[in-house]
Coordinates of C-alpha atoms in Angstrom, one line a residue:
Chain A
X1259 CA 282.7 75.6 130.2
X1260 CA 279.0 74.9 130.6
X1261 CA 277.1 74.5 133.9
X1262 CA 278.5 71.7 136.1
X1263 CA 276.3 68.7 136.5
X1264 CA 277.1 68.7 140.2
X1265 CA 277.4 71.6 142.6
X1266 CA 280.0 69.9 144.7
X1267 CA 282.1 66.8 145.2
X1268 CA 281.8 65.0 148.5
X1269 CA 284.3 62.4 149.8
X1270 CA 282.9 59.7 152.1
X1271 CA 284.4 56.7 154.0
X1272 CA 283.5 53.8 151.7
X1273 CA 282.7 51.3 150.4
X1274 CA 279.5 52.1 148.6
X1275 CA 276.4 51.4 150.8
X1276 CA 278.4 52.0 154.0
X1277 CA 276.7 53.8 156.9
X1278 CA 278.8 56.9 156.0
X1279 CA 277.5 56.7 152.5
X1280 CA 274.0 56.6 153.8
X1281 CA 274.7 59.7 156.0
X1282 CA 276.4 61.6 153.1
X1283 CA 273.5 60.8 150.7
X1284 CA 271.1 62.3 153.2
X1285 CA 273.0 65.6 153.5
X1286 CA 274.2 65.8 149.9
X1287 CA 271.4 64.3 147.8
X1288 CA 272.2 64.7 144.1
X1289 CA 275.8 65.7 144.6
X1290 CA 278.8 63.8 143.4
X1291 CA 279.6 61.3 146.2
X1292 CA 283.1 59.7 146.1
X1293 CA 284.1 56.8 148.3
X1294 CA 287.6 56.7 149.9
X1295 CA 289.2 53.7 151.6
X1296 CA 290.4 55.3 154.9
X1297 CA 289.6 58.3 157.1
X1298 CA 292.9 60.1 156.4
X1299 CA 292.3 59.8 152.7
X1300 CA 288.8 61.4 153.1
X1301 CA 290.2 64.2 155.1
X1302 CA 293.2 64.8 152.8
X1303 CA 290.8 64.9 149.8
X1304 CA 289.3 68.1 151.2
X1305 CA 292.6 69.4 152.4
X1306 CA 294.2 69.2 148.9
X1307 CA 291.1 70.4 147.0
X1308 CA 290.1 67.1 145.3
X1309 CA 286.7 67.6 146.8
X1310 CA 284.7 70.4 148.6
X1311 CA 283.4 68.3 151.4
X1312 CA 284.2 65.1 153.3
X1313 CA 281.8 63.0 155.5
X1314 CA 283.7 61.0 158.2
X1315 CA 282.4 59.0 161.2
X1316 CA 283.2 60.5 164.6
X1317 CA 281.6 58.4 167.2
X1318 CA 280.4 54.9 167.6
X1319 CA 280.7 54.2 163.9
X1320 CA 281.1 50.8 162.3
X1321 CA 283.7 51.7 159.8
X1322 CA 286.1 53.8 161.6
X1323 CA 287.5 54.8 164.9
X1324 CA 286.8 58.0 166.8
X1325 CA 290.4 58.6 167.8
X1326 CA 291.6 58.5 164.2
X1327 CA 289.2 61.3 163.0
X1328 CA 289.8 63.5 166.0
X1329 CA 293.6 63.0 166.0
X1330 CA 293.9 63.7 162.3
X1331 CA 291.9 66.9 162.6
X1332 CA 294.1 68.0 165.6
X1333 CA 297.5 67.1 164.2
X1334 CA 297.5 67.1 160.5
X1335 CA 295.1 69.6 158.8
X1336 CA 293.4 72.9 159.2
X1337 CA 289.8 72.1 158.3
X1338 CA 286.4 73.1 159.7
X1339 CA 283.3 71.2 160.6
X1340 CA 280.4 72.7 158.7
X1341 CA 277.7 70.2 159.9
X1342 CA 277.3 67.1 162.0
X1343 CA 274.9 64.3 161.1
X1344 CA 273.3 62.1 163.7
X1345 CA 272.1 58.8 162.3
X1346 CA 270.5 55.9 164.1
X1347 CA 272.4 52.6 163.8
X1348 CA 269.8 50.2 162.3
X1349 CA 271.0 46.7 161.5
X1350 CA 268.8 44.3 159.6
X1351 CA 269.0 40.6 159.0
X1352 CA 269.0 39.8 155.3
X1353 CA 269.1 36.8 153.0
X1354 CA 269.0 36.1 149.3
X1355 CA 265.4 36.1 148.0
X1356 CA 265.7 32.4 147.1
X1357 CA 266.7 31.6 150.7
X1358 CA 263.8 33.3 152.5
X1359 CA 262.1 29.9 152.9
X1360 CA 265.2 28.7 154.8
X1361 CA 265.5 31.7 157.1
X1362 CA 265.1 29.6 160.3
X1363 CA 268.0 27.3 159.2
X1364 CA 270.8 29.8 158.5
X1365 CA 274.2 28.1 158.4
X1366 CA 276.4 31.2 158.7
X1367 CA 276.0 34.9 159.4
X1368 CA 278.3 37.5 157.7
X1369 CA 279.0 41.1 158.7
X1370 CA 281.5 43.6 159.9
X1371 CA 282.8 42.7 163.4
X1372 CA 281.3 45.8 164.9
X1373 CA 277.9 45.0 163.4
X1374 CA 278.1 41.5 164.7
X1375 CA 279.0 42.9 168.1
X1376 CA 276.1 45.4 168.0
X1377 CA 273.7 42.5 167.4
X1378 CA 275.3 40.3 170.0
X1379 CA 272.2 39.5 172.0
X1380 CA 270.0 38.9 169.0
X1381 CA 272.5 36.4 167.6
X1382 CA 272.9 34.8 171.0
X1383 CA 269.2 34.2 171.5
X1384 CA 268.2 33.4 167.9
X1385 CA 271.2 31.8 166.3
X1386 CA 273.4 30.4 169.1
X1387 CA 276.2 28.3 167.7
X1388 CA 275.8 29.5 164.1
X1389 CA 279.3 30.5 162.8
X1390 CA 279.9 34.3 162.4
X1391 CA 282.1 35.3 159.5
X1392 CA 283.8 38.7 159.5
X1393 CA 283.8 40.9 156.5
X1394 CA 285.5 44.3 155.9
X1395 CA 282.2 46.1 155.8
X1396 CA 278.5 45.4 156.1
X1397 CA 278.2 46.1 152.4
X1398 CA 280.8 43.4 151.6
X1399 CA 278.7 40.9 153.6
X1400 CA 275.6 41.8 151.6
X1401 CA 277.6 41.5 148.3
X1402 CA 278.8 38.1 149.2
X1403 CA 275.3 36.8 150.1
X1404 CA 274.0 38.2 146.8
X1405 CA 276.7 36.3 144.9
X1406 CA 275.9 33.0 146.6
X1407 CA 272.1 32.4 146.1
X1408 CA 272.7 28.6 146.6
X1409 CA 274.0 29.1 150.2
X1410 CA 271.8 29.3 153.3
X1411 CA 273.6 32.3 154.7
X1412 CA 272.6 35.7 156.0
X1413 CA 274.2 39.2 156.2
X1414 CA 273.7 41.9 158.8
X1415 CA 273.7 45.5 157.5
X1416 CA 271.7 48.6 156.6
X1417 CA 268.7 48.8 154.3
X1418 CA 270.8 50.6 151.7
X1419 CA 273.0 47.6 151.2
X1420 CA 269.9 45.2 151.1
X1421 CA 268.5 47.3 148.3
X1422 CA 271.8 47.7 146.4
X1423 CA 272.4 43.9 146.4
X1424 CA 268.8 42.7 146.0
X1425 CA 268.5 41.0 149.4
X1426 CA 265.4 40.4 151.4
X1427 CA 265.3 41.8 155.0
X1428 CA 263.7 39.0 157.0
X1429 CA 264.1 40.7 160.3
X1430 CA 264.5 44.5 160.7
X1431 CA 266.2 46.4 163.6
X1432 CA 268.0 43.5 165.3
X1433 CA 270.6 45.8 167.0
X1434 CA 270.7 45.5 170.8
X1435 CA 270.4 49.2 171.6
X1436 CA 267.7 51.3 170.1
X1437 CA 268.9 54.8 171.0
X1438 CA 272.3 54.3 169.6
X1439 CA 273.4 57.0 167.1
X1440 CA 276.4 57.4 164.9
X1441 CA 277.8 60.9 164.7
X1442 CA 279.4 62.1 161.4
X1443 CA 281.3 65.3 160.7
X1444 CA 281.0 67.1 157.4
X1445 CA 284.4 68.8 156.8
X1446 CA 285.4 71.7 154.5
X1447 CA 288.2 74.2 154.3
X1448 CA 286.1 77.4 155.0
X1449 CA 284.7 78.1 158.4
X1450 CA 281.1 78.3 157.3
X1451 CA 278.0 76.6 158.6
X1452 CA 276.1 74.3 156.2
X1453 CA 272.7 75.9 156.4
X1454 CA 270.2 73.6 154.7
X1455 CA 266.6 72.6 155.7
X1456 CA 265.9 70.6 158.8
X1457 CA 268.7 71.2 161.2
X1458 CA 268.5 71.6 165.0
X1459 CA 268.1 75.2 166.3
X1460 CA 271.1 75.1 168.7
X1461 CA 274.5 75.6 167.0
X1462 CA 277.4 73.6 168.4
X1463 CA 281.1 74.5 168.5
X1464 CA 283.9 72.0 168.8
X1465 CA 287.1 73.2 170.6
X1466 CA 290.4 71.3 171.0
X1467 CA 292.1 72.5 174.1
X1468 CA 295.7 71.8 175.2
X1469 CA 296.4 72.4 178.8
X1470 CA 299.4 74.5 179.7
X1471 CA 301.0 72.3 182.5
X1472 CA 301.2 68.8 183.9
X1473 CA 298.9 69.6 186.9
X1474 CA 295.8 68.2 185.2
X1475 CA 293.4 67.9 188.1
X1476 CA 293.5 71.6 188.7
X1477 CA 293.9 72.8 185.1
X1478 CA 291.0 70.8 183.7
X1479 CA 288.8 72.1 186.6
X1480 CA 289.9 75.6 185.8
X1481 CA 289.1 75.1 182.1
X1482 CA 285.6 73.9 183.0
X1483 CA 285.1 76.9 185.3
X1484 CA 285.5 79.1 182.2
X1485 CA 282.4 77.5 180.7
X1486 CA 280.4 76.8 183.9
X1487 CA 280.2 80.3 185.3
X1488 CA 279.0 81.5 181.8
X1489 CA 276.4 78.7 181.8
X1490 CA 277.7 77.4 178.5
X1491 CA 276.5 73.9 178.1
X1492 CA 279.0 71.2 177.2
X1493 CA 277.4 68.3 175.3
X1494 CA 280.7 66.3 175.1
X1495 CA 284.1 66.3 176.7
X1496 CA 286.9 63.9 175.9
X1497 CA 290.6 63.7 176.6
X1498 CA 293.0 62.3 174.0
X1499 CA 296.7 61.6 174.4
X1500 CA 298.9 64.2 172.6
X1501 CA 301.3 61.5 171.1
X1502 CA 304.3 63.5 172.4
X1503 CA 304.7 61.1 175.2
X1504 CA 302.6 59.4 177.9
X1505 CA 300.6 61.6 180.2
X1506 CA 300.2 64.5 177.8
X1507 CA 296.6 65.2 176.8
X1508 CA 294.4 67.5 174.9
X1509 CA 290.7 67.9 175.4
X1510 CA 287.8 68.0 172.9
X1511 CA 284.9 70.0 174.1
X1512 CA 281.5 70.5 172.3
X1513 CA 279.8 73.7 173.4
X1514 CA 276.2 74.4 172.6
X1515 CA 276.8 77.9 171.5
X1516 CA 278.1 79.8 168.4
X1517 CA 281.8 80.7 168.7
X1518 CA 281.0 84.3 167.6
X1519 CA 278.8 85.1 170.6
X1520 CA 280.2 87.4 173.3
X1521 CA 280.2 84.6 175.9
X1522 CA 282.1 82.3 173.7
X1523 CA 284.6 84.9 172.5
X1524 CA 285.2 85.7 176.2
X1525 CA 285.6 82.1 177.1
X1526 CA 288.2 81.4 174.4
X1527 CA 290.1 84.5 175.3
X1528 CA 290.1 83.5 178.9
X1529 CA 291.3 80.0 178.1
X1530 CA 294.3 81.4 176.2
X1531 CA 295.0 83.8 179.0
X1532 CA 295.2 80.7 181.3
X1533 CA 297.9 79.4 179.0
X1534 CA 295.8 76.9 177.0
X1535 CA 296.2 76.4 173.3
X1536 CA 292.7 76.5 171.7
X1537 CA 292.0 75.2 168.2
X1538 CA 288.4 75.7 167.0
X1539 CA 286.9 73.3 164.5
X1540 CA 284.1 75.9 164.0
X1541 CA 280.4 76.3 164.7
X1542 CA 277.9 74.0 162.9
X1543 CA 274.3 72.7 163.0
X1544 CA 273.2 69.2 163.8
X1545 CA 271.2 67.3 161.2
X1546 CA 269.2 64.3 162.6
X1547 CA 268.3 61.5 160.4
X1548 CA 265.0 59.9 161.6
Chain B
X499 CA 292.1 15.5 189.2
X500 CA 295.8 16.2 188.7
X501 CA 297.5 19.5 188.4
X502 CA 296.0 21.6 185.6
X503 CA 298.3 22.3 182.7
X504 CA 297.2 26.0 182.7
X505 CA 296.6 28.2 185.7
X506 CA 293.9 30.2 183.9
X507 CA 292.0 30.6 180.7
X508 CA 292.2 34.0 179.0
X509 CA 289.8 35.3 176.3
X510 CA 291.2 37.8 173.8
X511 CA 289.8 39.6 170.8
X512 CA 291.0 37.6 167.9
X513 CA 292.0 36.5 165.4
X514 CA 295.3 34.9 166.4
X515 CA 298.3 37.2 166.0
X516 CA 296.1 40.3 166.5
X517 CA 297.4 43.2 168.5
X518 CA 295.2 42.1 171.4
X519 CA 296.7 38.6 171.2
X520 CA 300.1 40.2 171.5
X521 CA 299.1 42.2 174.6
X522 CA 297.4 39.1 176.2
X523 CA 300.5 37.0 175.5
X524 CA 302.7 39.6 177.3
X525 CA 300.5 39.6 180.4
X526 CA 299.6 35.9 180.4
X527 CA 302.7 34.1 179.0
X528 CA 302.1 30.4 179.3
X529 CA 298.4 30.6 180.0
X530 CA 295.6 29.2 177.8
X531 CA 294.8 32.1 175.4
X532 CA 291.5 31.7 173.6
X533 CA 290.5 34.0 170.6
X534 CA 286.9 35.4 170.4
X535 CA 285.3 37.1 167.4
X536 CA 283.8 40.2 169.0
X537 CA 284.3 42.4 172.1
X538 CA 280.9 41.4 173.7
X539 CA 281.8 37.7 173.2
X540 CA 285.1 38.3 175.1
X541 CA 283.4 40.1 177.9
X542 CA 280.5 37.5 178.2
X543 CA 283.1 34.7 178.4
X544 CA 284.4 36.1 181.7
X545 CA 280.9 37.0 182.8
X546 CA 279.5 33.4 182.3
X547 CA 282.6 31.7 183.7
X548 CA 284.0 30.2 180.5
X549 CA 287.3 31.9 181.2
X550 CA 288.9 33.7 184.2
X551 CA 290.2 36.7 182.3
X552 CA 289.5 38.7 179.1
X553 CA 291.8 41.1 177.3
X554 CA 289.9 43.7 175.2
X555 CA 291.1 46.9 173.5
X556 CA 289.9 50.1 175.0
X557 CA 291.5 53.0 173.2
X558 CA 292.9 53.6 169.7
X559 CA 292.9 49.9 168.9
X560 CA 292.9 48.4 165.5
X561 CA 290.4 45.7 166.0
X562 CA 287.7 47.2 168.0
X563 CA 286.1 50.4 169.0
X564 CA 286.4 52.2 172.4
X565 CA 282.7 52.9 172.8
X566 CA 281.8 49.2 172.5
X567 CA 284.0 48.1 175.3
X568 CA 283.0 51.0 177.6
X569 CA 279.3 50.7 176.9
X570 CA 279.2 47.0 177.3
X571 CA 281.0 47.3 180.7
X572 CA 278.6 50.1 181.7
X573 CA 275.3 48.6 180.6
X574 CA 275.6 44.8 180.5
X575 CA 277.9 43.2 183.0
X576 CA 279.3 43.6 186.5
X577 CA 283.0 43.0 186.0
X578 CA 286.2 44.6 187.2
X579 CA 289.4 45.8 185.6
X580 CA 292.4 44.0 187.2
X581 CA 295.1 45.5 184.9
X582 CA 295.6 47.7 181.9
X583 CA 298.2 47.1 179.3
X584 CA 299.7 49.9 177.3
X585 CA 301.2 48.7 174.1
X586 CA 302.9 50.8 171.4
X587 CA 301.3 50.5 167.9
X588 CA 304.1 49.2 165.7
X589 CA 303.2 48.5 162.0
X590 CA 305.7 46.8 159.7
X591 CA 305.8 46.4 156.0
X592 CA 306.2 42.7 155.1
X593 CA 306.4 40.6 152.0
X594 CA 306.8 36.9 151.2
X595 CA 310.5 35.9 151.4
X596 CA 310.5 35.1 147.7
X597 CA 309.3 38.7 146.9
X598 CA 312.0 40.6 148.9
X599 CA 313.9 41.3 145.7
X600 CA 310.8 43.0 144.3
X601 CA 310.1 45.1 147.3
X602 CA 310.3 48.4 145.4
X603 CA 307.8 47.1 142.9
X604 CA 304.8 46.2 145.1
X605 CA 301.5 45.9 143.2
X606 CA 299.1 45.9 146.1
X607 CA 299.2 46.5 149.9
X608 CA 296.8 44.6 152.2
X609 CA 295.8 45.4 155.7
X610 CA 293.1 46.3 158.2
X611 CA 291.6 49.7 157.2
X612 CA 292.8 51.3 160.5
X613 CA 296.4 50.0 159.9
X614 CA 296.3 51.4 156.4
X615 CA 295.1 54.7 158.0
X616 CA 297.8 54.7 160.6
X617 CA 300.5 54.4 157.8
X618 CA 298.8 56.9 155.6
X619 CA 301.8 59.2 155.2
X620 CA 304.2 56.3 154.6
X621 CA 302.0 54.8 151.9
X622 CA 301.5 58.3 150.4
X623 CA 305.2 59.1 150.0
X624 CA 306.5 55.6 149.2
X625 CA 303.7 53.8 147.4
X626 CA 301.5 56.5 145.9
X627 CA 298.9 55.1 143.5
X628 CA 299.4 51.5 144.6
X629 CA 296.0 49.9 145.4
X630 CA 295.2 49.3 149.0
X631 CA 293.1 46.2 149.8
X632 CA 291.2 46.0 153.1
X633 CA 291.2 42.9 155.2
X634 CA 289.3 42.0 158.4
X635 CA 292.5 42.0 160.4
X636 CA 296.3 42.7 160.0
X637 CA 296.8 38.9 160.6
X638 CA 294.4 38.1 157.7
X639 CA 296.5 40.3 155.5
X640 CA 299.7 38.5 156.5
X641 CA 298.0 35.1 156.0
X642 CA 296.9 36.1 152.4
X643 CA 300.4 37.2 151.5
X644 CA 301.9 34.0 152.9
X645 CA 299.5 31.9 150.7
X646 CA 300.4 33.8 147.5
X647 CA 304.2 33.7 147.1
X648 CA 303.8 34.3 143.4
X649 CA 302.3 37.7 143.9
X650 CA 304.3 40.9 144.4
X651 CA 302.1 42.1 147.2
X652 CA 302.8 43.3 150.8
X653 CA 301.0 43.3 154.1
X654 CA 301.1 45.8 157.0
X655 CA 300.9 44.3 160.5
X656 CA 302.8 43.5 163.7
X657 CA 305.9 41.4 164.1
X658 CA 303.9 38.6 165.6
X659 CA 301.9 38.1 162.4
X660 CA 305.1 38.3 160.3
X661 CA 306.6 35.5 162.4
X662 CA 303.5 33.4 162.4
X663 CA 303.1 33.5 158.6
X664 CA 306.8 33.4 157.7
X665 CA 307.0 36.8 156.1
X666 CA 310.0 39.1 155.9
X667 CA 309.7 42.6 157.3
X668 CA 311.3 44.8 154.7
X669 CA 310.6 48.0 156.6
X670 CA 309.9 48.3 160.3
X671 CA 307.9 50.9 162.2
X672 CA 306.2 52.6 159.2
X673 CA 303.3 54.0 161.4
X674 CA 302.9 57.8 161.2
X675 CA 302.9 58.6 164.9
X676 CA 305.6 57.1 167.2
X677 CA 304.1 57.8 170.6
X678 CA 300.8 56.1 169.8
X679 CA 299.8 53.5 172.3
X680 CA 296.9 51.1 172.4
X681 CA 295.3 50.6 175.8
X682 CA 293.8 47.2 176.8
X683 CA 291.8 46.3 179.8
X684 CA 292.2 42.9 181.5
X685 CA 288.8 42.0 183.0
X686 CA 287.7 39.5 185.7
X687 CA 284.8 39.0 188.0
X688 CA 286.6 39.7 191.3
X689 CA 287.7 43.2 192.3
X690 CA 291.4 42.3 192.7
X691 CA 294.5 43.9 191.3
X692 CA 296.7 41.7 189.0
X693 CA 300.0 42.1 190.8
X694 CA 302.7 40.7 188.6
X695 CA 306.3 41.9 188.0
X696 CA 306.9 45.1 186.1
X697 CA 303.9 47.4 186.6
X698 CA 303.8 51.1 187.2
X699 CA 303.9 52.3 190.8
X700 CA 300.7 54.5 190.6
X701 CA 297.4 52.6 190.8
X702 CA 294.5 53.8 188.7
X703 CA 290.8 53.6 189.3
X704 CA 288.1 53.8 186.6
X705 CA 284.8 55.3 187.6
X706 CA 281.6 55.6 185.5
X707 CA 279.6 58.5 186.8
X708 CA 276.0 59.4 185.8
X709 CA 275.0 63.0 186.5
X710 CA 271.8 63.6 188.3
X711 CA 270.1 66.3 186.2
X712 CA 270.1 67.9 182.8
X713 CA 272.1 70.9 183.8
X714 CA 275.4 69.5 182.6
X715 CA 277.6 72.6 182.5
X716 CA 277.2 73.1 186.2
X717 CA 277.0 69.4 187.2
X718 CA 280.1 68.3 185.5
X719 CA 282.0 71.2 187.0
X720 CA 280.7 70.2 190.4
X721 CA 281.8 66.6 189.8
X722 CA 285.3 67.7 188.9
X723 CA 285.5 70.0 192.0
X724 CA 285.1 66.8 194.1
X725 CA 288.4 65.6 192.6
X726 CA 290.2 68.9 192.2
X727 CA 290.1 70.1 195.8
X728 CA 291.5 66.7 196.9
X729 CA 294.3 67.0 194.3
X730 CA 293.2 63.7 192.8
X731 CA 294.8 63.6 189.4
X732 CA 292.5 62.6 186.4
X733 CA 294.4 60.9 183.6
X734 CA 291.3 60.6 181.4
X735 CA 287.8 62.0 181.2
X736 CA 285.3 61.1 178.5
X737 CA 281.5 61.5 178.1
X738 CA 279.4 58.8 176.5
X739 CA 275.7 59.0 175.5
X740 CA 273.5 56.9 177.9
X741 CA 271.4 55.4 175.0
X742 CA 268.2 56.3 176.8
X743 CA 267.8 59.2 174.4
X744 CA 269.8 62.1 173.0
X745 CA 271.4 64.5 175.4
X746 CA 271.8 62.0 178.3
X747 CA 275.4 61.2 179.2
X748 CA 277.6 59.3 181.6
X749 CA 281.2 60.1 182.2
X750 CA 284.2 57.8 182.5
X751 CA 286.9 59.1 184.7
X752 CA 290.4 57.6 185.4
X753 CA 291.8 58.7 188.7
X754 CA 295.4 58.1 189.7
X755 CA 294.6 56.8 193.1
X756 CA 293.5 53.5 194.8
X757 CA 289.7 53.5 195.4
X758 CA 290.3 52.3 199.1
X759 CA 292.2 55.5 200.1
X760 CA 290.4 57.9 202.4
X761 CA 290.5 60.6 199.7
X762 CA 288.8 58.4 197.1
X763 CA 286.3 56.9 199.6
X764 CA 285.4 60.5 200.5
X765 CA 285.2 61.6 196.8
X766 CA 282.9 58.7 195.9
X767 CA 280.6 59.3 198.9
X768 CA 280.4 63.0 198.0
X769 CA 279.6 62.2 194.4
X770 CA 276.7 60.0 195.5
X771 CA 275.5 62.8 197.9
X772 CA 275.4 65.1 194.9
X773 CA 273.0 62.7 193.3
X774 CA 275.4 61.0 190.9
X775 CA 275.3 57.2 190.3
X776 CA 278.9 55.9 190.6
X777 CA 280.0 52.5 189.2
X778 CA 283.6 51.6 189.9
X779 CA 285.4 49.2 187.6
X780 CA 288.0 48.8 190.3
X781 CA 291.6 49.8 191.0
X782 CA 294.4 48.3 188.9
X783 CA 298.0 48.7 187.8
X784 CA 299.4 49.7 184.4
X785 CA 301.7 47.3 182.5
X786 CA 303.7 49.0 179.8
X787 CA 305.1 46.9 176.9
X788 CA 308.3 48.4 175.7

């Protein structure tokens, strides 16, 4: 066998030109990027060795739900996070080049329901009463507009999909919130940090913690004490139902510290001594897309 | 004016036969249920007086994302939660009645991407290799199947959509997790509990808490102490970015107590004395769909 054309295969939540594709392309430029239909399919592709990496949305994404990614990582697989990608949500208003002259007279706006929701105020003030048509992705909306040059319709989506389908962006950055980021996890089997150029200095560790008893008010407070007295900074905390019945929860905690430091090793040991089950997704760096 | 035919108008996240429609129909049987395309549109409909109530998904829903609902309630409107509805996610495998004889020979499965994901294992073991086609909702999948009786295809969705589009459920409850619930908020302007038959005994209060300073490890621990020493039980805690820049967060806390009890009044007062901003979404009861 000769030298491989690609160093690694990377699964991402499709379709092509999705926001996840955009994030994956940023982190794995020149690698073999492969679209998958659902989040579990992406995750399973790493788990069964079809690919080396998977990029999946974690927070505030258009294409998938947070709970699905977290729950699948908790319940179904033993994988690690090797990087997170923070990518700003930038929605643009795009039309077919032949329809640019009619841009004030749009008859219908197409996009993914979450994209329509993220541009709610823009659509309300600029295109009140114009019908909104839902599509399965922002890329599907752009594709439809590109295939119907005779219709005075517009799509909302990212610049990648505008380029891919030859549309003209007539108004950029029409999303309502401008500090809104989507968070993606890069997953792999090994517990190794992805250490490329341009990441943040502070490493982050994601822990999934199951409390020992039903007395949650006290137990959660105790868990946080373990981090607080060590001055370990938590950048996120979230509770998720355990799916073994109502009222049973596990917690996802992001700590701004490497899991191999003495303070973190001590914290994890102490959590286990308190009767908690602790599953670490590993330590990773944050890559910010500008 | 004579007696109104309906007591109240209720916005829900559509389309018709969506999981949110199912939950809204449960809580508001016989009322005027009106579908809206996006979560912000549902919420705005209550805010501007078009309807008296809105039912929106909050957690683990198919049609919308959690962050959108929580963020919109935090940033954009002054509304209250008057009830929450817990509804089990039940996905069924359905075909056109004329295709029941070919149910082992399905050529394509259609559904919303999250529904496909929730039935990932079922599809993997029973229909490996069969193409999955994404639709904008589970109801849209059922509609498509009903309109193509000549095709050997199947939809995944709830029993409501099977009934509405005249499909036959050939396998029920094919979702991978069986204790998985979707949580819906019922919103209104007034801060009043919806007190109908059949709710849980324990009231719940949702608070949105913004921490005063950047020292999160200590501050969050302090916030939880306020609840812990009073033995106020938290059934959920979640951090959300503030959208004013990276690293700024607010917390959503569900407390199993009425906000008018002395303990809760004391806790809220103490949180404010600590420099936290506290926004209460109100106290409400939980309605469980069996």
